[in-house]
């Protein structure tokens, strides 16, 4: 049986690529008490990794100085994940969210980041202002498919 | 923590990937792989995914970039050892259309 639970966690770190794995570990640790399935956990880690990588790579061009922020919220089985930066922002959000669109093909980016966030989470919202920064808000409810949980496997 | 290993046999390069294939590691893998491709006449790249537990869109870029290089010289890219998480990313991004499954018996 799941205990009802509320929790909030905020973390900030500089735009260094080694913090991508840190972000995934942090979100895993936050979600684990909610008893996610292996697939749910993988979905969440991938979506967070995409959002954080975008902030580091596109928002701050990996300057190692700009701060990436994450805020995780839990209301029983419903989770909200926010990732934001105060970086360059996005001129045309609609275009940026199109599958395969990338502004950095020379860096071997494939333009699939937003598509994965959309596919792996229940909802995705992107707010951005050029010169001000970008904020990604994603939600996911656990237990919406009938898979066994991590603990049962 | 498993890290990447590179092996070159004649025209074949095997890239044994590490546990995480994210942006941070992708930059390193690309630099290493490009170094070997510049130095040796490589026309076949084999990715060993058996140690990979996590991959995001950065991994797509790594595979696609190597695919483009190999196509350019008339070569090919192979993969093996793909697990469940990576398989989903491959399916969704259409990467299976670009790479072949490495099967020693069939190729040699
Ligand atoms: N935090 C951000 N700040 C500024 N621009 C961003 C940010 N996030 C995304 N973008 C813009 O949106 C585009 C699409 O993002 P998306 O994650 O879908 O693809 P990508 O990062 O280019 O490639 P991939 O994620 O597949 O490696 C980026 O190329 C970039 O121009
Ligand atoms: Mg991206």
mmCIF file of N, CA, C and O in Angstrom, chain A residues 17-18 20-21 24 38-39 42-43 45-46 49-50 53 56-57 62 106-110 112-113 115-116 119-120 147 153, chain B residues 20-27 30 34 53-58 60-66 69 84-85 88-89 92-93:
data_model
loop_
_atom_site.group_PDB
_atom_site.id
_atom_site.type_symbol
_atom_site.label_atom_id
_atom_site.label_comp_id
_atom_site.label_asym_id
_atom_site.label_seq_id
_atom_site.Cartn_x
_atom_site.Cartn_y
_atom_site.Cartn_z
ATOM 1 N N UNK A 17 28.431 19.938 -17.921
ATOM 2 C CA UNK A 17 27.785 18.728 -18.419
ATOM 3 C C UNK A 17 27.838 17.568 -17.416
ATOM 4 O O UNK A 17 26.994 16.682 -17.453
ATOM 5 N N UNK A 18 28.821 17.565 -16.504
ATOM 6 C CA UNK A 18 28.835 16.458 -15.530
ATOM 7 C C UNK A 18 27.634 16.514 -14.588
ATOM 8 O O UNK A 18 27.317 15.527 -13.936
ATOM 9 N N UNK A 20 24.631 16.645 -15.536
ATOM 10 C CA UNK A 20 23.511 15.921 -16.148
ATOM 11 C C UNK A 20 23.244 14.609 -15.402
ATOM 12 O O UNK A 20 22.083 14.275 -15.126
ATOM 13 N N UNK A 21 24.303 13.884 -15.063
ATOM 14 C CA UNK A 21 24.090 12.624 -14.331
ATOM 15 C C UNK A 21 23.638 12.923 -12.900
ATOM 16 O O UNK A 21 22.817 12.195 -12.332
ATOM 17 N N UNK A 24 19.914 13.430 -12.959
ATOM 18 C CA UNK A 24 19.161 12.171 -13.076
ATOM 19 C C UNK A 24 19.121 11.424 -11.744
ATOM 20 O O UNK A 24 18.105 10.844 -11.364
ATOM 21 N N UNK A 38 9.938 0.373 -13.250
ATOM 22 C CA UNK A 38 11.217 0.620 -13.927
ATOM 23 C C UNK A 38 11.017 1.525 -15.135
ATOM 24 O O UNK A 38 11.831 2.408 -15.412
ATOM 25 N N UNK A 39 9.905 1.308 -15.843
ATOM 26 C CA UNK A 39 9.648 2.112 -17.032
ATOM 27 C C UNK A 39 9.352 3.569 -16.672
ATOM 28 O O UNK A 39 9.851 4.494 -17.304
ATOM 29 N N UNK A 42 12.565 5.254 -15.751
ATOM 30 C CA UNK A 42 13.358 5.523 -16.944
ATOM 31 C C UNK A 42 12.784 6.710 -17.732
ATOM 32 O O UNK A 42 13.521 7.576 -18.215
ATOM 33 N N UNK A 43 11.444 6.773 -17.831
ATOM 34 C CA UNK A 43 10.785 7.900 -18.505
ATOM 35 C C UNK A 43 11.184 9.226 -17.855
ATOM 36 O O UNK A 43 11.536 10.193 -18.535
ATOM 37 N N UNK A 45 13.710 9.926 -15.749
ATOM 38 C CA UNK A 45 15.147 10.240 -15.866
ATOM 39 C C UNK A 45 15.475 10.793 -17.257
ATOM 40 O O UNK A 45 16.252 11.735 -17.396
ATOM 41 N N UNK A 46 14.889 10.177 -18.281
ATOM 42 C CA UNK A 46 15.183 10.630 -19.645
ATOM 43 C C UNK A 46 14.665 12.054 -19.860
ATOM 44 O O UNK A 46 15.382 12.907 -20.392
ATOM 45 N N UNK A 49 16.786 14.523 -18.014
ATOM 46 C CA UNK A 49 18.084 14.620 -18.678
ATOM 47 C C UNK A 49 17.993 15.515 -19.915
ATOM 48 O O UNK A 49 18.879 16.341 -20.169
ATOM 49 N N UNK A 50 16.910 15.370 -20.673
ATOM 50 C CA UNK A 50 16.717 16.204 -21.869
ATOM 51 C C UNK A 50 16.593 17.680 -21.483
ATOM 52 O O UNK A 50 17.228 18.556 -22.102
ATOM 53 N N UNK A 53 19.968 19.001 -20.045
ATOM 54 C CA UNK A 53 20.964 19.120 -21.112
ATOM 55 C C UNK A 53 20.678 20.350 -21.974
ATOM 56 O O UNK A 53 21.592 21.098 -22.332
ATOM 57 N N UNK A 56 21.799 23.474 -20.103
ATOM 58 C CA UNK A 56 23.259 23.582 -20.063
ATOM 59 C C UNK A 56 23.814 23.943 -21.448
ATOM 60 O O UNK A 56 24.626 24.860 -21.594
ATOM 61 N N UNK A 57 23.330 23.215 -22.451
ATOM 62 C CA UNK A 57 23.911 23.314 -23.796
ATOM 63 C C UNK A 57 23.392 24.529 -24.569
ATOM 64 O O UNK A 57 24.174 25.313 -25.103
ATOM 65 N N UNK A 62 27.073 25.898 -22.174
ATOM 66 C CA UNK A 62 28.008 25.216 -21.262
ATOM 67 C C UNK A 62 29.042 26.149 -20.654
ATOM 68 O O UNK A 62 30.216 25.783 -20.551
ATOM 69 N N UNK A 106 25.653 21.056 -35.854
ATOM 70 C CA UNK A 106 27.115 20.872 -35.869
ATOM 71 C C UNK A 106 27.593 20.200 -34.574
ATOM 72 O O UNK A 106 28.688 19.653 -34.527
ATOM 73 N N UNK A 107 26.779 20.232 -33.524
ATOM 74 C CA UNK A 107 27.146 19.552 -32.281
ATOM 75 C C UNK A 107 26.542 18.149 -32.222
ATOM 76 O O UNK A 107 26.507 17.534 -31.161
ATOM 77 N N UNK A 108 26.069 17.661 -33.370
ATOM 78 C CA UNK A 108 25.449 16.335 -33.440
ATOM 79 C C UNK A 108 24.237 16.241 -32.532
ATOM 80 O O UNK A 108 24.030 15.227 -31.869
ATOM 81 N N UNK A 109 23.436 17.295 -32.487
ATOM 82 C CA UNK A 109 22.157 17.208 -31.788
ATOM 83 C C UNK A 109 21.120 16.721 -32.792
ATOM 84 O O UNK A 109 21.219 17.037 -33.987
ATOM 85 N N UNK A 110 20.143 15.958 -32.308
ATOM 86 C CA UNK A 110 19.192 15.370 -33.248
ATOM 87 C C UNK A 110 17.830 16.046 -33.255
ATOM 88 O O UNK A 110 16.985 15.729 -34.089
ATOM 89 N N UNK A 112 15.502 15.799 -30.912
ATOM 90 C CA UNK A 112 14.484 14.892 -30.361
ATOM 91 C C UNK A 112 14.175 15.166 -28.888
ATOM 92 O O UNK A 112 13.307 14.513 -28.298
ATOM 93 N N UNK A 113 14.880 16.105 -28.281
ATOM 94 C CA UNK A 113 14.742 16.328 -26.832
ATOM 95 C C UNK A 113 13.313 16.623 -26.399
ATOM 96 O O UNK A 113 12.764 15.934 -25.517
ATOM 97 N N UNK A 115 10.612 16.120 -28.045
ATOM 98 C CA UNK A 115 9.732 14.995 -28.410
ATOM 99 C C UNK A 115 9.760 13.920 -27.327
ATOM 100 O O UNK A 115 8.725 13.345 -26.982
ATOM 101 N N UNK A 116 10.946 13.637 -26.778
ATOM 102 C CA UNK A 116 11.039 12.638 -25.709
ATOM 103 C C UNK A 116 10.357 13.124 -24.439
ATOM 104 O O UNK A 116 9.665 12.364 -23.770
ATOM 105 N N UNK A 119 6.771 12.616 -25.012
ATOM 106 C CA UNK A 119 6.366 11.214 -25.076
ATOM 107 C C UNK A 119 6.437 10.519 -23.721
ATOM 108 O O UNK A 119 5.603 9.683 -23.402
ATOM 109 N N UNK A 120 7.433 10.883 -22.905
ATOM 110 C CA UNK A 120 7.671 10.142 -21.670
ATOM 111 C C UNK A 120 6.914 10.695 -20.471
ATOM 112 O O UNK A 120 6.798 10.029 -19.441
ATOM 113 N N UNK A 147 1.825 -1.915 -15.151
ATOM 114 C CA UNK A 147 3.134 -2.568 -14.951
ATOM 115 C C UNK A 147 3.432 -2.844 -13.482
ATOM 116 O O UNK A 147 2.937 -2.175 -12.601
ATOM 117 N N UNK A 153 9.933 -6.371 -9.153
ATOM 118 C CA UNK A 153 10.673 -7.013 -10.235
ATOM 119 C C UNK A 153 11.967 -7.640 -9.788
ATOM 120 O O UNK A 153 12.458 -7.324 -8.728
ATOM 121 N N UNK B 20 26.388 5.277 -19.038
ATOM 122 C CA UNK B 20 25.525 6.406 -19.413
ATOM 123 C C UNK B 20 25.934 6.963 -20.763
ATOM 124 O O UNK B 20 27.098 7.292 -20.967
ATOM 125 N N UNK B 21 24.968 7.073 -21.665
ATOM 126 C CA UNK B 21 25.233 7.718 -22.950
ATOM 127 C C UNK B 21 24.420 9.013 -22.979
ATOM 128 O O UNK B 21 23.314 9.074 -23.500
ATOM 129 N N UNK B 22 24.985 10.027 -22.324
ATOM 130 C CA UNK B 22 24.332 11.337 -22.256
ATOM 131 C C UNK B 22 25.209 12.366 -22.965
ATOM 132 O O UNK B 22 26.227 12.007 -23.575
ATOM 133 N N UNK B 23 24.842 13.625 -22.896
ATOM 134 C CA UNK B 23 25.600 14.678 -23.568
ATOM 135 C C UNK B 23 27.054 14.727 -23.091
ATOM 136 O O UNK B 23 27.988 14.834 -23.886
ATOM 137 N N UNK B 24 27.230 14.598 -21.774
ATOM 138 C CA UNK B 24 28.568 14.674 -21.187
ATOM 139 C C UNK B 24 29.499 13.618 -21.802
ATOM 140 O O UNK B 24 30.608 13.928 -22.232
ATOM 141 N N UNK B 25 29.025 12.372 -21.852
ATOM 142 C CA UNK B 25 29.854 11.298 -22.411
ATOM 143 C C UNK B 25 29.890 11.313 -23.935
ATOM 144 O O UNK B 25 30.866 10.885 -24.541
ATOM 145 N N UNK B 26 28.812 11.824 -24.544
ATOM 146 C CA UNK B 26 28.744 11.853 -26.012
ATOM 147 C C UNK B 26 29.879 12.698 -26.591
ATOM 148 O O UNK B 26 30.473 12.337 -27.609
ATOM 149 N N UNK B 27 30.185 13.808 -25.934
ATOM 150 C CA UNK B 27 31.242 14.690 -26.428
ATOM 151 C C UNK B 27 32.573 13.942 -26.439
ATOM 152 O O UNK B 27 33.328 13.980 -27.414
ATOM 153 N N UNK B 30 32.584 11.121 -29.172
ATOM 154 C CA UNK B 30 32.746 11.683 -30.512
ATOM 155 C C UNK B 30 34.206 12.072 -30.768
ATOM 156 O O UNK B 30 34.767 11.766 -31.814
ATOM 157 N N UNK B 34 36.349 10.190 -33.581
ATOM 158 C CA UNK B 34 36.856 10.987 -34.706
ATOM 159 C C UNK B 34 38.371 10.872 -34.813
ATOM 160 O O UNK B 34 38.928 10.845 -35.913
ATOM 161 N N UNK B 53 23.131 1.580 -19.572
ATOM 162 C CA UNK B 53 21.895 1.573 -18.789
ATOM 163 C C UNK B 53 21.037 2.784 -19.066
ATOM 164 O O UNK B 53 19.829 2.775 -18.846
ATOM 165 N N UNK B 54 21.673 3.850 -19.515
ATOM 166 C CA UNK B 54 20.899 5.066 -19.798
ATOM 167 C C UNK B 54 21.365 5.694 -21.102
ATOM 168 O O UNK B 54 22.554 5.832 -21.343
ATOM 169 N N UNK B 55 20.404 6.062 -21.932
ATOM 170 C CA UNK B 55 20.727 6.835 -23.136
ATOM 171 C C UNK B 55 19.605 7.832 -23.397
ATOM 172 O O UNK B 55 18.436 7.501 -23.273
ATOM 173 N N UNK B 56 19.974 9.064 -23.738
ATOM 174 C CA UNK B 56 18.968 10.050 -24.132
ATOM 175 C C UNK B 56 19.267 10.503 -25.559
ATOM 176 O O UNK B 56 20.016 9.847 -26.289
ATOM 177 N N UNK B 57 18.710 11.629 -25.977
ATOM 178 C CA UNK B 57 18.845 12.052 -27.371
ATOM 179 C C UNK B 57 20.306 12.286 -27.783
ATOM 180 O O UNK B 57 20.630 12.232 -28.960
ATOM 181 N N UNK B 58 21.173 12.507 -26.800
ATOM 182 C CA UNK B 58 22.588 12.687 -27.120
ATOM 183 C C UNK B 58 23.170 11.446 -27.799
ATOM 184 O O UNK B 58 24.040 11.558 -28.669
ATOM 185 N N UNK B 60 21.575 9.460 -29.774
ATOM 186 C CA UNK B 60 21.128 9.446 -31.171
ATOM 187 C C UNK B 60 22.132 10.214 -32.031
ATOM 188 O O UNK B 60 22.528 9.757 -33.104
ATOM 189 N N UNK B 61 22.555 11.359 -31.522
ATOM 190 C CA UNK B 61 23.533 12.162 -32.241
ATOM 191 C C UNK B 61 24.840 11.408 -32.462
ATOM 192 O O UNK B 61 25.438 11.484 -33.535
ATOM 193 N N UNK B 62 25.273 10.659 -31.441
ATOM 194 C CA UNK B 62 26.523 9.893 -31.552
ATOM 195 C C UNK B 62 26.405 8.839 -32.660
ATOM 196 O O UNK B 62 27.281 8.712 -33.510
ATOM 197 N N UNK B 63 25.294 8.103 -32.660
ATOM 198 C CA UNK B 63 25.128 7.034 -33.653
ATOM 199 C C UNK B 63 24.935 7.645 -35.053
ATOM 200 O O UNK B 63 25.562 7.202 -36.026
ATOM 201 N N UNK B 64 24.103 8.685 -35.141
ATOM 202 C CA UNK B 64 23.867 9.308 -36.453
ATOM 203 C C UNK B 64 25.127 9.927 -37.040
ATOM 204 O O UNK B 64 25.372 9.818 -38.248
ATOM 205 N N UNK B 65 25.906 10.548 -36.185
ATOM 206 C CA UNK B 65 27.152 11.167 -36.646
ATOM 207 C C UNK B 65 28.097 10.128 -37.224
ATOM 208 O O UNK B 65 28.699 10.321 -38.287
ATOM 209 N N UNK B 66 28.216 8.979 -36.544
ATOM 210 C CA UNK B 66 29.097 7.907 -37.034
ATOM 211 C C UNK B 66 28.506 7.299 -38.307
ATOM 212 O O UNK B 66 29.226 6.925 -39.216
ATOM 213 N N UNK B 69 29.447 9.470 -41.227
ATOM 214 C CA UNK B 69 30.863 9.277 -41.586
ATOM 215 C C UNK B 69 31.053 7.980 -42.361
ATOM 216 O O UNK B 69 31.766 7.940 -43.361
ATOM 217 N N UNK B 84 16.382 -2.770 -22.929
ATOM 218 C CA UNK B 84 15.020 -2.253 -23.050
ATOM 219 C C UNK B 84 14.936 -0.727 -23.165
ATOM 220 O O UNK B 84 14.238 -0.200 -24.035
ATOM 221 N N UNK B 85 15.663 -0.031 -22.291
ATOM 222 C CA UNK B 85 15.577 1.442 -22.303
ATOM 223 C C UNK B 85 16.103 2.022 -23.606
ATOM 224 O O UNK B 85 15.507 2.925 -24.186
ATOM 225 N N UNK B 88 13.823 1.466 -26.752
ATOM 226 C CA UNK B 88 12.713 2.432 -26.922
ATOM 227 C C UNK B 88 13.176 3.697 -27.651
ATOM 228 O O UNK B 88 12.510 4.219 -28.526
ATOM 229 N N UNK B 89 14.366 4.169 -27.258
ATOM 230 C CA UNK B 89 14.904 5.384 -27.877
ATOM 231 C C UNK B 89 15.225 5.125 -29.350
ATOM 232 O O UNK B 89 14.953 5.956 -30.212
ATOM 233 N N UNK B 92 11.846 4.919 -31.275
ATOM 234 C CA UNK B 92 11.167 6.208 -31.430
ATOM 235 C C UNK B 92 11.886 7.145 -32.384
ATOM 236 O O UNK B 92 11.270 7.985 -33.021
ATOM 237 N N UNK B 93 13.205 7.010 -32.449
ATOM 238 C CA UNK B 93 13.963 7.942 -33.275
ATOM 239 C C UNK B 93 14.244 7.380 -34.671
ATOM 240 O O UNK B 93 14.845 8.061 -35.495
#
